[in-house]
Amino acid sequence: MSEITVKKSVTIRRSIAEQIEERAGAGGFSSFVDAAAEHWLALLKAREIVEDYEQANGPLPEDLLEEVRREWHGE
């Protein structure tokens, strides 16, 4: 079952639109933007989780941050 979609009008820079169309084709534009927005929201949520943790417990230990960096980069 797919989610209900909504049509929105947005304004973006021409250079960005052209790059999206080069990669996704004109027909894949909406899907590309939807996936990019979903990715950005996931990053914002992750940042909020870290900020909440640090507010309650102090800064994340540097060794843990380094481990996460290595995993992020596939090392």
Coordinates of N, CA, C and O in Angstrom, one line a residue:
M1 N 0.8 -1.2 0.0 CA 0.0 0.0 0.0 C 0.9 1.2 0.0 O 1.8 1.4 0.8
S2 N 0.7 2.1 -0.9 CA 1.5 3.3 -1.0 C 0.9 4.5 -0.2 O -0.3 4.5 0.0
E3 N 1.7 5.4 0.2 CA 1.2 6.6 0.9 C 0.5 7.5 0.0 O 0.7 7.6 -1.2
I4 N -0.4 8.3 0.6 CA -1.1 9.3 -0.2 C -0.2 10.4 -0.5 O 0.6 10.8 0.4
T5 N -0.2 10.9 -1.7 CA 0.7 12.0 -2.0 C -0.1 13.3 -2.1 O -1.3 13.3 -2.1
V6 N 0.7 14.4 -2.1 CA 0.1 15.7 -2.2 C 0.9 16.5 -3.2 O 2.1 16.4 -3.2
K7 N 0.3 17.3 -4.0 CA 1.0 18.1 -5.0 C 1.3 19.5 -4.3 O 0.4 20.1 -3.7
K8 N 2.6 19.9 -4.4 CA 3.0 21.2 -3.8 C 3.8 21.9 -4.9 O 4.4 21.3 -5.8
S9 N 3.8 23.2 -4.9 CA 4.7 24.0 -5.8 C 5.8 24.5 -5.0 O 5.6 25.1 -3.9
V10 N 7.1 24.3 -5.4 CA 8.2 24.8 -4.8 C 9.1 25.5 -5.8 O 9.0 25.3 -7.0
T11 N 9.9 26.4 -5.2 CA 10.8 27.2 -6.1 C 12.2 26.8 -5.7 O 12.6 26.8 -4.5
I12 N 13.0 26.3 -6.7 CA 14.4 25.9 -6.5 C 15.3 26.6 -7.5 O 14.7 27.0 -8.6
R13 N 16.5 26.6 -7.3 CA 17.4 27.2 -8.3 C 17.4 26.4 -9.5 O 17.4 25.1 -9.5
R14 N 17.6 27.0 -10.7 CA 17.6 26.4 -12.0 C 18.7 25.3 -12.0 O 18.5 24.2 -12.5
S15 N 19.9 25.7 -11.5 CA 21.0 24.8 -11.6 C 20.7 23.5 -10.8 O 21.1 22.4 -11.3
I16 N 20.0 23.6 -9.7 CA 19.6 22.3 -9.0 C 18.6 21.5 -9.7 O 18.8 20.3 -9.9
A17 N 17.6 22.2 -10.3 CA 16.6 21.5 -11.1 C 17.2 20.8 -12.3 O 16.9 19.6 -12.6
E18 N 18.2 21.4 -12.9 CA 18.9 20.8 -14.1 C 19.6 19.6 -13.7 O 19.6 18.5 -14.4
Q19 N 20.3 19.6 -12.5 CA 21.1 18.5 -12.0 C 20.2 17.3 -11.7 O 20.5 16.2 -12.0
I20 N 19.0 17.6 -11.1 CA 18.1 16.6 -10.8 C 17.6 15.9 -12.0 O 17.5 14.7 -12.1
E21 N 17.2 16.7 -13.0 CA 16.7 16.2 -14.3 C 17.7 15.3 -15.0 O 17.4 14.3 -15.6
E22 N 19.0 15.8 -14.9 CA 20.1 15.0 -15.5 C 20.2 13.6 -14.9 O 20.4 12.6 -15.6
R23 N 19.9 13.5 -13.6 CA 20.1 12.2 -12.9 C 18.8 11.4 -12.9 O 18.9 10.2 -13.0
A24 N 17.7 12.1 -12.8 CA 16.4 11.3 -12.6 C 15.5 11.4 -13.8 O 14.5 10.6 -13.8
G25 N 15.8 12.2 -14.7 CA 14.9 12.4 -15.9 C 13.7 13.2 -15.4 O 13.4 13.3 -14.3
A26 N 13.1 13.9 -16.4 CA 12.0 14.8 -16.1 C 10.9 14.0 -15.3 O 10.2 14.5 -14.4
G27 N 10.6 12.8 -15.7 CA 9.6 12.0 -15.1 C 9.9 11.5 -13.6 O 9.0 11.1 -12.9
G28 N 11.2 11.5 -13.3 CA 11.6 11.1 -11.9 C 11.9 12.2 -11.0 O 12.3 12.0 -9.9
F29 N 11.5 13.4 -11.4 CA 11.8 14.6 -10.6 C 11.2 14.6 -9.3 O 11.9 14.8 -8.2
S30 N 9.9 14.3 -9.2 CA 9.2 14.3 -7.9 C 9.7 13.2 -7.0 O 9.9 13.5 -5.8
S31 N 10.0 12.0 -7.5 CA 10.5 11.0 -6.7 C 11.9 11.3 -6.1 O 12.2 11.0 -5.0
F32 N 12.7 12.0 -6.9 CA 14.0 12.4 -6.5 C 13.9 13.4 -5.3 O 14.6 13.3 -4.3
V33 N 13.1 14.4 -5.5 CA 12.9 15.4 -4.5 C 12.3 14.8 -3.2 O 12.7 15.1 -2.1
D34 N 11.3 13.9 -3.4 CA 10.7 13.2 -2.2 C 11.8 12.4 -1.5 O 11.8 12.5 -0.2
A35 N 12.6 11.7 -2.2 CA 13.7 10.9 -1.5 C 14.7 11.8 -0.8 O 15.1 11.6 0.3
A36 N 15.0 12.9 -1.4 CA 16.0 13.9 -0.8 C 15.4 14.5 0.4 O 16.1 14.7 1.4
A37 N 14.1 14.9 0.4 CA 13.5 15.4 1.6 C 13.4 14.4 2.7 O 13.6 14.7 3.9
E38 N 13.1 13.2 2.3 CA 13.0 12.1 3.4 C 14.4 11.9 4.0 O 14.5 11.8 5.2
H39 N 15.4 11.9 3.2 CA 16.8 11.8 3.7 C 17.2 12.9 4.6 O 17.7 12.7 5.7
W40 N 16.9 14.2 4.2 CA 17.1 15.3 5.0 C 16.4 15.3 6.4 O 17.0 15.6 7.4
L41 N 15.1 14.9 6.3 CA 14.4 14.7 7.6 C 15.0 13.7 8.5 O 15.0 13.9 9.7
A42 N 15.5 12.6 7.9 CA 16.1 11.6 8.8 C 17.4 12.1 9.4 O 17.6 11.8 10.6
L43 N 18.1 12.9 8.7 CA 19.3 13.5 9.3 C 19.0 14.5 10.4 O 19.6 14.6 11.5
L44 N 17.9 15.3 10.2 CA 17.4 16.2 11.2 C 17.0 15.5 12.5 O 17.3 15.9 13.6
K45 N 16.3 14.4 12.3 CA 15.8 13.6 13.4 C 17.0 13.0 14.2 O 17.0 13.0 15.4
A46 N 18.0 12.5 13.5 CA 19.2 12.0 14.1 C 19.9 13.1 14.9 O 20.3 12.8 16.0
R47 N 20.0 14.2 14.3 CA 20.6 15.4 15.1 C 19.8 15.7 16.4 O 20.4 15.9 17.4
E48 N 18.5 15.6 16.3 CA 17.7 15.9 17.5 C 17.9 14.8 18.5 O 18.0 15.1 19.7
I49 N 18.1 13.6 18.1 CA 18.3 12.5 19.1 C 19.6 12.7 19.8 O 19.7 12.6 21.0
V50 N 20.7 13.1 19.0 CA 22.0 13.4 19.6 C 21.9 14.6 20.6 O 22.4 14.5 21.7
E51 N 21.2 15.6 20.1 CA 21.1 16.8 21.0 C 20.4 16.5 22.3 O 20.8 16.9 23.4
D52 N 19.3 15.7 22.2 CA 18.6 15.3 23.4 C 19.4 14.5 24.3 O 19.4 14.7 25.6
Y53 N 20.2 13.5 23.7 CA 21.1 12.7 24.5 C 22.1 13.6 25.3 O 22.4 13.4 26.5
E54 N 22.8 14.5 24.5 CA 23.8 15.3 25.1 C 23.3 16.3 26.1 O 24.0 16.5 27.1
Q55 N 22.1 16.7 25.9 CA 21.5 17.6 27.0 C 21.3 16.8 28.3 O 21.5 17.4 29.3
A56 N 20.9 15.6 28.2 CA 20.6 14.8 29.4 C 21.9 14.1 30.0 O 22.0 14.0 31.2
N57 N 22.9 13.8 29.1 CA 24.1 13.1 29.5 C 25.4 13.7 29.3 O 26.4 13.1 29.7
G58 N 25.5 14.8 28.7 CA 26.7 15.5 28.3 C 27.2 15.0 26.9 O 26.5 14.2 26.3
P59 N 28.3 15.5 26.5 CA 28.8 15.2 25.1 C 29.0 13.7 24.9 O 29.4 13.0 25.9
L60 N 28.8 13.3 23.7 CA 29.1 11.9 23.3 C 30.6 11.7 23.4 O 31.4 12.5 23.1
P61 N 31.0 10.5 23.9 CA 32.4 10.2 24.1 C 33.1 10.2 22.7 O 32.6 9.7 21.7
E62 N 34.3 10.8 22.6 CA 35.0 10.9 21.3 C 35.3 9.5 20.7 O 35.2 9.4 19.5
D63 N 35.5 8.5 21.5 CA 35.8 7.1 20.9 C 34.5 6.6 20.2 O 34.6 6.0 19.2
L64 N 33.3 6.9 20.8 CA 32.1 6.5 20.2 C 31.9 7.3 18.9 O 31.5 6.7 17.8
L65 N 32.1 8.6 18.9 CA 32.0 9.4 17.7 C 32.9 8.9 16.5 O 32.5 8.8 15.4
E66 N 34.1 8.5 16.9 CA 35.1 8.0 15.9 C 34.6 6.7 15.3 O 34.7 6.4 14.1
E67 N 34.0 5.8 16.2 CA 33.5 4.6 15.7 C 32.3 4.8 14.7 O 32.2 4.1 13.7
V68 N 31.5 5.7 15.0 CA 30.3 6.1 14.1 C 30.9 6.6 12.8 O 30.4 6.3 11.8
R69 N 31.9 7.5 12.9 CA 32.5 8.0 11.7 C 33.0 6.9 10.8 O 32.8 7.0 9.5
R70 N 33.7 6.0 11.4 CA 34.3 4.9 10.6 C 33.2 4.0 9.9 O 33.2 3.7 8.7
E71 N 32.1 3.8 10.7 CA 31.0 3.0 10.1 C 30.3 3.8 9.0 O 29.9 3.2 8.0
W72 N 30.1 5.1 9.2 CA 29.5 5.9 8.2 C 30.2 5.9 6.9 O 29.6 5.9 5.8
H73 N 31.6 5.8 7.0 CA 32.4 5.8 5.8 C 32.8 4.4 5.3 O 33.5 4.2 4.4
G74 N 32.2 3.4 5.9 CA 32.4 2.0 5.5 C 33.7 1.5 5.8 O 34.2 0.6 5.1
E75 N 34.3 1.9 6.9 CA 35.7 1.5 7.2 C 35.7 0.3 8.2 O 34.8 0.2 8.9

